[in-house]
């Protein structure tokens, strides 16, 4: 949960605060837990929502306006293998991306949310989510090749 908050906020102290707030919220709202998902998934959703709220408060949350159809091949997948690059290098490189790229890539690649779930979490359109993730992957690839 801490890693999830840290990857979104990119600040260790804020991530610790969010963790504390998330656990307090989960404890106080335990009666609303319906068991439809695992407790861990429910808690992670609280952590993500609190992290996003904090990011907005810090005015570091950038809305990217995308005109639908301007991004070519936004569904493209990278088939290159980067097995030789250490995981720590990849995670450190993700942290260097712009906030919106880092946020969406973290939710998609690390936390495992699909495009529709990210759309609900961020209130971006589905096309916008797909475009930003595509651009973020491309930027990450460029940065990793430069390493």
Coordinates of N, CA, C and O in Angstrom, one line a residue:
X1 N 0.8 -1.2 0.0 CA 0.0 0.0 0.0 C 0.9 1.3 0.0 O 0.6 2.2 -0.7
X2 N 1.9 1.2 0.8 CA 2.9 2.3 0.8 C 3.5 2.6 -0.6 O 3.5 3.7 -1.0
X3 N 3.9 1.5 -1.2 CA 4.5 1.6 -2.5 C 3.5 2.2 -3.5 O 3.9 3.0 -4.4
X4 N 2.3 1.8 -3.4 CA 1.2 2.3 -4.3 C 1.1 3.9 -4.1 O 1.1 4.6 -5.1
X5 N 1.0 4.3 -2.9 CA 0.9 5.7 -2.6 C 2.2 6.5 -3.0 O 2.1 7.6 -3.6
X6 N 3.3 5.9 -2.8 CA 4.6 6.5 -3.1 C 4.7 6.7 -4.6 O 5.1 7.7 -5.1
X7 N 4.3 5.7 -5.4 CA 4.4 5.8 -6.8 C 3.5 6.9 -7.4 O 3.8 7.5 -8.4
X8 N 2.4 7.1 -6.8 CA 1.5 8.1 -7.2 C 2.0 9.5 -6.8 O 2.0 10.4 -7.6
X9 N 2.4 9.6 -5.6 CA 2.7 10.9 -5.0 C 4.2 11.3 -5.2 O 4.5 12.5 -5.2
X10 N 5.0 10.3 -5.4 CA 6.5 10.6 -5.6 C 7.1 11.4 -4.4 O 7.9 12.2 -4.6
X11 N 6.5 11.1 -3.2 CA 7.0 11.8 -2.0 C 6.8 10.8 -0.8 O 5.7 10.4 -0.5
X12 N 7.9 10.5 -0.2 CA 7.9 9.5 0.9 C 7.1 9.9 2.1 O 6.3 9.1 2.6
X13 N 7.2 11.1 2.5 CA 6.5 11.6 3.7 C 5.0 11.7 3.4 O 4.2 11.3 4.2
X14 N 4.6 12.2 2.2 CA 3.2 12.2 1.9 C 2.6 10.8 1.8 O 1.5 10.6 2.2
X15 N 3.4 9.9 1.2 CA 2.9 8.5 1.1 C 2.7 7.9 2.5 O 1.7 7.2 2.7
X16 N 3.6 8.2 3.4 CA 3.4 7.7 4.8 C 2.1 8.3 5.4 O 1.3 7.6 6.1
X17 N 1.9 9.6 5.2 CA 0.7 10.2 5.7 C -0.6 9.6 5.1 O -1.6 9.4 5.8
X18 N -0.5 9.4 3.8 CA -1.7 8.8 3.1 C -2.0 7.4 3.6 O -3.1 7.0 3.8
X19 N -0.9 6.7 3.8 CA -1.1 5.3 4.4 C -1.8 5.4 5.7 O -2.8 4.6 6.0
X20 N -1.4 6.3 6.6 CA -2.0 6.4 7.9 C -3.5 6.8 7.7 O -4.4 6.2 8.4
X21 N -3.8 7.8 6.9 CA -5.1 8.2 6.7 C -6.0 7.1 6.1 O -7.1 6.9 6.5
X22 N -5.4 6.3 5.2 CA -6.1 5.2 4.5 C -6.5 4.1 5.6 O -7.6 3.6 5.6
X23 N -5.6 3.8 6.4 CA -5.9 2.8 7.4 C -6.9 3.3 8.4 O -7.8 2.6 8.9
X24 N -6.8 4.6 8.8 CA -7.8 5.2 9.7 C -9.2 5.1 9.0 O -10.2 4.8 9.6
X25 N -9.2 5.5 7.7 CA -10.5 5.5 7.0 C -11.1 4.1 6.9 O -12.3 3.9 7.1
X26 N -10.2 3.1 6.6 CA -10.6 1.7 6.5 C -11.2 1.2 7.8 O -12.2 0.6 7.8
X27 N -10.5 1.6 8.9 CA -11.0 1.1 10.2 C -12.3 1.8 10.5 O -13.2 1.1 11.0
X28 N -12.4 3.1 10.3 CA -13.7 3.7 10.6 C -14.9 3.3 9.7 O -16.0 3.4 10.1
X29 N -14.5 2.9 8.5 CA -15.6 2.5 7.5 C -15.7 1.0 7.3 O -16.2 0.5 6.3
X30 N -15.1 0.3 8.2 CA -15.1 -1.2 8.1 C -16.5 -1.8 8.0 O -16.7 -2.8 7.3
X31 N -17.5 -1.1 8.6 CA -18.9 -1.6 8.4 C -19.4 -1.5 7.0 O -20.4 -2.2 6.7
X32 N -18.8 -0.7 6.2 CA -19.2 -0.6 4.8 C -18.6 -1.6 3.9 O -19.0 -1.7 2.7
X33 N -17.6 -2.3 4.4 CA -16.9 -3.3 3.6 C -17.9 -4.5 3.4 O -18.3 -5.1 4.3
X34 N -18.3 -4.7 2.1 CA -19.3 -5.7 1.8 C -18.7 -7.1 1.4 O -19.4 -8.1 1.3
X35 N -17.4 -7.2 1.2 CA -16.8 -8.5 0.9 C -16.9 -8.8 -0.6 O -16.7 -10.0 -0.9
X36 N -17.4 -7.9 -1.4 CA -17.5 -8.2 -2.8 C -16.1 -8.3 -3.5 O -16.0 -9.0 -4.5
X37 N -15.1 -7.7 -2.9 CA -13.7 -7.8 -3.4 C -12.9 -8.2 -2.1 O -13.4 -8.1 -1.0
X38 N -11.7 -8.5 -2.3 CA -10.8 -8.8 -1.2 C -10.6 -7.6 -0.4 O -10.7 -6.4 -0.9
X39 N -10.3 -7.8 0.9 CA -10.0 -6.6 1.8 C -8.8 -5.8 1.2 O -8.9 -4.6 1.3
X40 N -7.8 -6.5 0.7 CA -6.6 -5.8 0.2 C -7.0 -4.9 -1.0 O -6.5 -3.8 -1.1
X41 N -7.9 -5.4 -1.9 CA -8.3 -4.6 -3.0 C -9.1 -3.4 -2.6 O -8.9 -2.3 -3.1
X42 N -9.9 -3.6 -1.6 CA -10.7 -2.5 -1.0 C -9.8 -1.4 -0.4 O -10.0 -0.2 -0.6
X43 N -8.8 -1.9 0.4 CA -7.9 -1.0 1.0 C -7.0 -0.2 0.0 O -6.8 1.0 0.1
X44 N -6.6 -1.0 -1.1 CA -5.8 -0.3 -2.1 C -6.6 0.8 -2.8 O -6.1 1.8 -3.1
X45 N -7.9 0.5 -3.0 CA -8.7 1.6 -3.6 C -8.8 2.8 -2.8 O -8.7 3.9 -3.3
X46 N -8.9 2.6 -1.5 CA -8.9 3.8 -0.5 C -7.5 4.5 -0.6 O -7.5 5.7 -0.7
X47 N -6.4 3.8 -0.7 CA -5.1 4.4 -0.8 C -5.0 5.2 -2.1 O -4.5 6.3 -2.1
X48 N -5.4 4.6 -3.2 CA -5.3 5.3 -4.5 C -6.2 6.5 -4.5 O -5.7 7.6 -4.9
X49 N -7.4 6.4 -4.0 CA -8.3 7.6 -4.0 C -7.7 8.7 -3.1 O -7.7 9.9 -3.5
X50 N -7.2 8.4 -1.9 CA -6.6 9.4 -1.0 C -5.3 10.0 -1.7 O -5.1 11.1 -1.6
X51 N -4.5 9.1 -2.4 CA -3.3 9.6 -3.0 C -3.7 10.6 -4.1 O -3.0 11.7 -4.3
X52 N -4.7 10.3 -4.9 CA -5.1 11.2 -6.0 C -5.7 12.5 -5.5 O -5.4 13.5 -6.0
X53 N -6.4 12.4 -4.4 CA -6.9 13.6 -3.7 C -5.8 14.5 -3.3 O -5.8 15.7 -3.5
X54 N -4.8 13.9 -2.7 CA -3.6 14.6 -2.2 C -2.9 15.3 -3.4 O -2.4 16.4 -3.3
X55 N -2.7 14.5 -4.4 CA -2.1 15.0 -5.6 C -2.8 16.2 -6.2 O -2.1 17.2 -6.5
X56 N -4.1 16.2 -6.2 CA -4.9 17.3 -6.6 C -4.7 18.5 -5.7 O -4.6 19.7 -6.2
X57 N -4.6 18.3 -4.4 CA -4.4 19.4 -3.4 C -3.1 20.0 -3.7 O -3.0 21.2 -3.5
X58 N -2.1 19.3 -4.0 CA -0.8 19.8 -4.2 C -0.7 20.5 -5.6 O 0.4 21.0 -5.9
X59 N -1.7 20.5 -6.3 CA -1.8 21.2 -7.7 C -0.7 20.6 -8.6 O -0.2 21.3 -9.4
X60 N -0.3 19.4 -8.4 CA 0.6 18.7 -9.3 C -0.1 17.8 -10.3 O 0.5 17.2 -11.1
X61 N -1.4 17.8 -10.1 CA -2.2 16.9 -11.0 C -2.5 17.6 -12.2 O -3.3 18.6 -12.2
X62 N -2.0 17.2 -13.4 CA -2.2 17.9 -14.6 C -3.3 17.2 -15.5 O -3.2 16.0 -15.7
X63 N -4.2 18.0 -15.9 CA -5.2 17.4 -16.8 C -4.6 17.6 -18.2 O -4.1 18.7 -18.6
X64 N -4.6 16.6 -19.0 CA -4.0 16.7 -20.3 C -5.2 16.6 -21.3 O -6.0 15.7 -21.3
X65 N -5.3 17.6 -22.0 CA -6.4 17.7 -23.0 C -5.9 17.0 -24.3 O -4.9 17.4 -24.9
X66 N -6.7 16.0 -24.7 CA -6.3 15.3 -25.9 C -7.5 15.3 -26.9 O -8.6 15.0 -26.5
X67 N -7.2 15.7 -28.1 CA -8.2 15.6 -29.1 C -8.2 14.2 -29.6 O -7.2 13.7 -30.1
X68 N -9.3 13.6 -29.5 CA -9.4 12.2 -29.9 C -9.0 12.0 -31.4 O -9.4 12.8 -32.2
X69 N -8.2 11.0 -31.6 CA -7.8 10.7 -33.0 C -6.5 11.4 -33.4 O -6.0 11.1 -34.5
X70 N -5.8 12.2 -32.5 CA -4.6 12.8 -32.9 C -3.4 11.8 -32.6 O -2.3 12.0 -33.2
X71 N -3.6 10.8 -31.8 CA -2.5 9.9 -31.5 C -2.6 8.7 -32.4 O -3.6 7.9 -32.4
X72 N -1.7 8.5 -33.3 CA -1.7 7.3 -34.1 C -1.1 6.1 -33.4 O -0.2 6.2 -32.6
X73 N -1.7 5.0 -33.7 CA -1.2 3.7 -33.1 C -1.3 3.7 -31.6 O -0.4 3.2 -30.9
X74 N -2.3 4.3 -31.0 CA -2.4 4.4 -29.5 C -2.6 3.0 -28.9 O -2.5 2.9 -27.7
X75 N -2.9 2.0 -29.7 CA -3.0 0.7 -29.1 C -1.8 -0.2 -29.3 O -1.8 -1.3 -29.0
X76 N -0.7 0.4 -29.9 CA 0.5 -0.4 -30.2 C 1.1 -0.9 -28.9 O 1.1 -0.3 -27.8
X77 N 1.6 -2.1 -29.0 CA 2.3 -2.7 -27.9 C 3.8 -2.8 -28.3 O 4.1 -3.1 -29.4
X78 N 4.6 -2.7 -27.3 CA 6.0 -2.8 -27.6 C 6.4 -4.3 -27.4 O 6.2 -4.9 -26.4
X79 N 7.0 -4.8 -28.5 CA 7.4 -6.2 -28.4 C 8.9 -6.4 -28.1 O 9.3 -7.5 -28.0
X80 N 9.6 -5.3 -28.0 CA 11.0 -5.5 -27.6 C 11.1 -6.0 -26.2 O 10.3 -5.8 -25.3
X81 N 12.2 -6.8 -25.9 CA 12.4 -7.3 -24.6 C 13.4 -6.4 -23.9 O 14.4 -6.1 -24.5
X82 N 13.2 -6.1 -22.7 CA 14.1 -5.3 -21.9 C 14.5 -6.1 -20.6 O 14.6 -5.5 -19.6
X83 N 14.6 -7.4 -20.8 CA 15.0 -8.2 -19.6 C 16.3 -7.9 -19.0 O 16.5 -8.1 -17.9
X84 N 17.2 -7.3 -19.8 CA 18.5 -6.9 -19.3 C 18.5 -5.7 -18.4 O 19.5 -5.4 -17.7
X85 N 17.4 -4.9 -18.4 CA 17.3 -3.7 -17.6 C 16.8 -4.1 -16.2 O 15.7 -4.7 -16.1
X86 N 17.5 -3.8 -15.2 CA 17.1 -4.1 -13.8 C 15.7 -3.4 -13.5 O 15.4 -2.3 -13.9
X87 N 14.9 -4.1 -12.7 CA 13.6 -3.6 -12.3 C 13.7 -2.3 -11.6 O 12.9 -1.3 -11.9
X88 N 14.7 -2.1 -10.7 CA 14.9 -0.8 -10.0 C 15.1 0.3 -11.0 O 14.6 1.4 -10.8
X89 N 15.9 0.1 -12.1 CA 16.1 1.1 -13.1 C 14.8 1.5 -13.7 O 14.5 2.7 -13.9
X90 N 13.9 0.5 -14.0 CA 12.6 0.8 -14.7 C 11.8 1.6 -13.7 O 11.2 2.7 -14.1
X91 N 11.7 1.2 -12.4 CA 10.9 1.9 -11.4 C 11.4 3.3 -11.2 O 10.6 4.3 -11.1
X92 N 12.7 3.5 -11.1 CA 13.3 4.8 -11.0 C 13.0 5.7 -12.2 O 12.8 6.9 -12.0
X93 N 13.1 5.1 -13.4 CA 12.8 5.9 -14.6 C 11.3 6.3 -14.6 O 11.0 7.4 -15.0
X94 N 10.4 5.4 -14.2 CA 9.0 5.8 -14.1 C 8.8 7.0 -13.2 O 8.0 7.9 -13.5
X95 N 9.5 7.1 -12.1 CA 9.4 8.2 -11.2 C 9.9 9.5 -11.8 O 9.5 10.6 -11.3
X96 N 10.7 9.4 -12.9 CA 11.1 10.7 -13.5 C 10.2 11.2 -14.6 O 10.4 12.3 -15.1
X97 N 9.2 10.4 -14.9 CA 8.2 10.9 -15.9 C 7.3 12.0 -15.4 O 7.2 12.2 -14.1
X98 N 6.6 12.7 -16.3 CA 5.7 13.7 -15.8 C 4.6 13.1 -15.0 O 4.4 11.9 -15.1
X99 N 4.0 13.9 -14.1 CA 3.1 13.4 -13.1 C 2.0 12.5 -13.7 O 1.7 11.4 -13.3
X100 N 1.3 13.0 -14.8 CA 0.2 12.3 -15.4 C 0.7 11.0 -16.0 O 0.0 10.0 -16.0
X101 N 1.9 11.0 -16.7 CA 2.4 9.8 -17.2 C 2.7 8.8 -16.1 O 2.4 7.6 -16.2
X102 N 3.4 9.2 -15.1 CA 3.8 8.4 -14.0 C 2.5 7.8 -13.3 O 2.5 6.6 -13.0
X103 N 1.5 8.6 -13.1 CA 0.3 8.1 -12.5 C -0.4 7.0 -13.3 O -0.7 6.0 -12.7
X104 N -0.6 7.3 -14.5 CA -1.3 6.3 -15.3 C -0.5 5.0 -15.6 O -1.1 3.9 -15.6
X105 N 0.8 5.2 -15.8 CA 1.6 4.0 -16.0 C 1.6 3.2 -14.7 O 1.6 1.9 -14.7
X106 N 1.7 3.8 -13.6 CA 1.7 3.1 -12.3 C 0.4 2.3 -12.1 O 0.4 1.2 -11.8
X107 N -0.7 3.0 -12.4 CA -2.0 2.3 -12.2 C -2.1 1.2 -13.2 O -2.6 0.1 -12.8
X108 N -1.6 1.3 -14.4 CA -1.8 0.3 -15.4 C -0.7 -0.8 -15.3 O -1.1 -2.0 -15.1
X109 N 0.5 -0.5 -15.3 CA 1.6 -1.5 -15.3 C 1.9 -2.1 -14.0 O 2.2 -3.3 -13.9
X110 N 1.9 -1.3 -12.9 CA 2.3 -1.8 -11.6 C 1.2 -2.3 -10.8 O 1.2 -3.3 -10.2
X111 N 0.1 -1.5 -10.8 CA -1.1 -1.9 -9.9 C -2.0 -2.8 -10.7 O -2.9 -3.4 -10.1
X112 N -1.9 -2.9 -12.0 CA -2.7 -3.8 -12.8 C -4.1 -3.4 -13.1 O -4.9 -4.3 -13.5
X113 N -4.4 -2.1 -13.0 CA -5.7 -1.7 -13.4 C -5.8 -1.6 -14.9 O -4.9 -1.3 -15.6
X114 N -7.0 -2.0 -15.5 CA -7.2 -1.9 -16.9 C -7.7 -0.5 -17.3 O -7.9 0.4 -16.4
X115 N -7.8 -0.2 -18.5 CA -8.1 1.2 -19.0 C -9.5 1.7 -18.4 O -9.6 2.8 -18.0
X116 N -10.5 0.8 -18.4 CA -11.8 1.2 -17.9 C -11.7 1.6 -16.4 O -12.3 2.6 -15.9
X117 N -10.9 0.8 -15.6 CA -10.8 1.1 -14.2 C -10.0 2.4 -14.0 O -10.4 3.2 -13.1
X118 N -9.0 2.6 -14.8 CA -8.3 3.9 -14.7 C -9.2 5.1 -15.1 O -9.1 6.1 -14.5
X119 N -10.0 4.9 -16.1 CA -11.0 5.9 -16.5 C -11.9 6.3 -15.3 O -12.1 7.5 -15.0
X120 N -12.3 5.3 -14.5 CA -13.2 5.6 -13.4 C -12.4 6.3 -12.3 O -12.9 7.2 -11.6
X121 N -11.2 5.9 -12.0 CA -10.4 6.4 -11.0 C -10.0 7.9 -11.2 O -10.1 8.7 -10.4
X122 N -9.6 8.2 -12.5 CA -9.1 9.5 -12.8 C -10.1 10.5 -13.4 O -9.8 11.6 -13.6
X123 N -11.2 9.9 -13.8 CA -12.2 10.7 -14.5 C -11.8 11.3 -15.9 O -12.3 12.3 -16.3
X124 N -10.8 10.6 -16.5 CA -10.4 10.9 -17.8 C -11.3 10.1 -18.7 O -11.8 9.1 -18.3
X125 N -11.4 10.5 -20.0 CA -12.1 9.6 -20.9 C -11.3 8.4 -21.3 O -10.0 8.4 -21.1
X126 N -11.9 7.4 -21.8 CA -11.2 6.1 -22.1 C -10.2 6.4 -23.2 O -9.0 5.9 -23.1
X127 N -10.5 7.2 -24.2 CA -9.5 7.5 -25.2 C -8.3 8.3 -24.7 O -7.2 8.0 -25.1
X128 N -8.6 9.2 -23.7 CA -7.5 10.0 -23.1 C -6.6 9.1 -22.3 O -5.4 9.2 -22.4
X129 N -7.2 8.1 -21.6 CA -6.4 7.2 -20.8 C -5.5 6.4 -21.7 O -4.3 6.2 -21.5
X130 N -6.0 5.8 -22.8 CA -5.3 5.0 -23.7 C -4.2 5.8 -24.4 O -3.0 5.4 -24.5
X131 N -4.4 7.1 -24.7 CA -3.5 7.9 -25.4 C -2.3 8.3 -24.4 O -1.2 8.2 -24.8
X132 N -2.7 8.7 -23.2 CA -1.6 9.0 -22.2 C -0.8 7.8 -21.9 O 0.5 8.0 -21.8
X133 N -1.4 6.7 -21.7 CA -0.6 5.5 -21.4 C 0.4 5.1 -22.6 O 1.5 4.8 -22.4
X134 N -0.2 5.3 -23.8 CA 0.7 5.0 -25.0 C 1.8 6.0 -25.0 O 3.0 5.6 -25.3
X135 N 1.6 7.2 -24.8 CA 2.7 8.2 -24.8 C 3.6 8.0 -23.7 O 4.9 8.1 -23.9
X136 N 3.1 7.6 -22.5 CA 4.0 7.4 -21.4 C 4.9 6.2 -21.6 O 6.1 6.2 -21.3
X137 N 4.3 5.1 -22.2 CA 5.1 3.9 -22.6 C 6.3 4.3 -23.6 O 7.4 3.9 -23.4
X138 N 5.9 5.1 -24.5 CA 6.9 5.5 -25.5 C 8.0 6.4 -24.9 O 9.1 6.2 -25.2
X139 N 7.6 7.3 -24.0 CA 8.6 8.1 -23.3 C 9.5 7.3 -22.4 O 10.7 7.4 -22.3
X140 N 8.8 6.3 -21.7 CA 9.6 5.4 -20.8 C 10.6 4.6 -21.6 O 11.8 4.5 -21.2
X141 N 10.2 4.1 -22.8 CA 11.0 3.4 -23.7 C 12.2 4.2 -24.1 O 13.4 3.8 -24.0
X142 N 12.0 5.5 -24.5 CA 13.1 6.4 -24.9 C 14.0 6.6 -23.7 O 15.3 6.6 -23.9
X143 N 13.5 6.8 -22.6 CA 14.4 7.1 -21.4 C 15.2 5.8 -21.0 O 16.3 5.9 -20.7
X144 N 14.6 4.7 -21.2 CA 15.3 3.4 -20.8 C 16.4 3.1 -21.9 O 17.5 2.6 -21.5
X145 N 16.1 3.4 -23.1 CA 17.1 3.2 -24.1 C 18.3 4.1 -24.0 O 19.4 3.8 -24.4
X146 N 18.1 5.3 -23.4 CA 19.1 6.3 -23.1 C 20.0 5.9 -21.9 O 21.1 6.5 -21.7
X147 N 19.5 5.0 -21.1 CA 20.3 4.6 -19.9 C 21.5 3.8 -20.2 O 21.6 3.0 -21.1

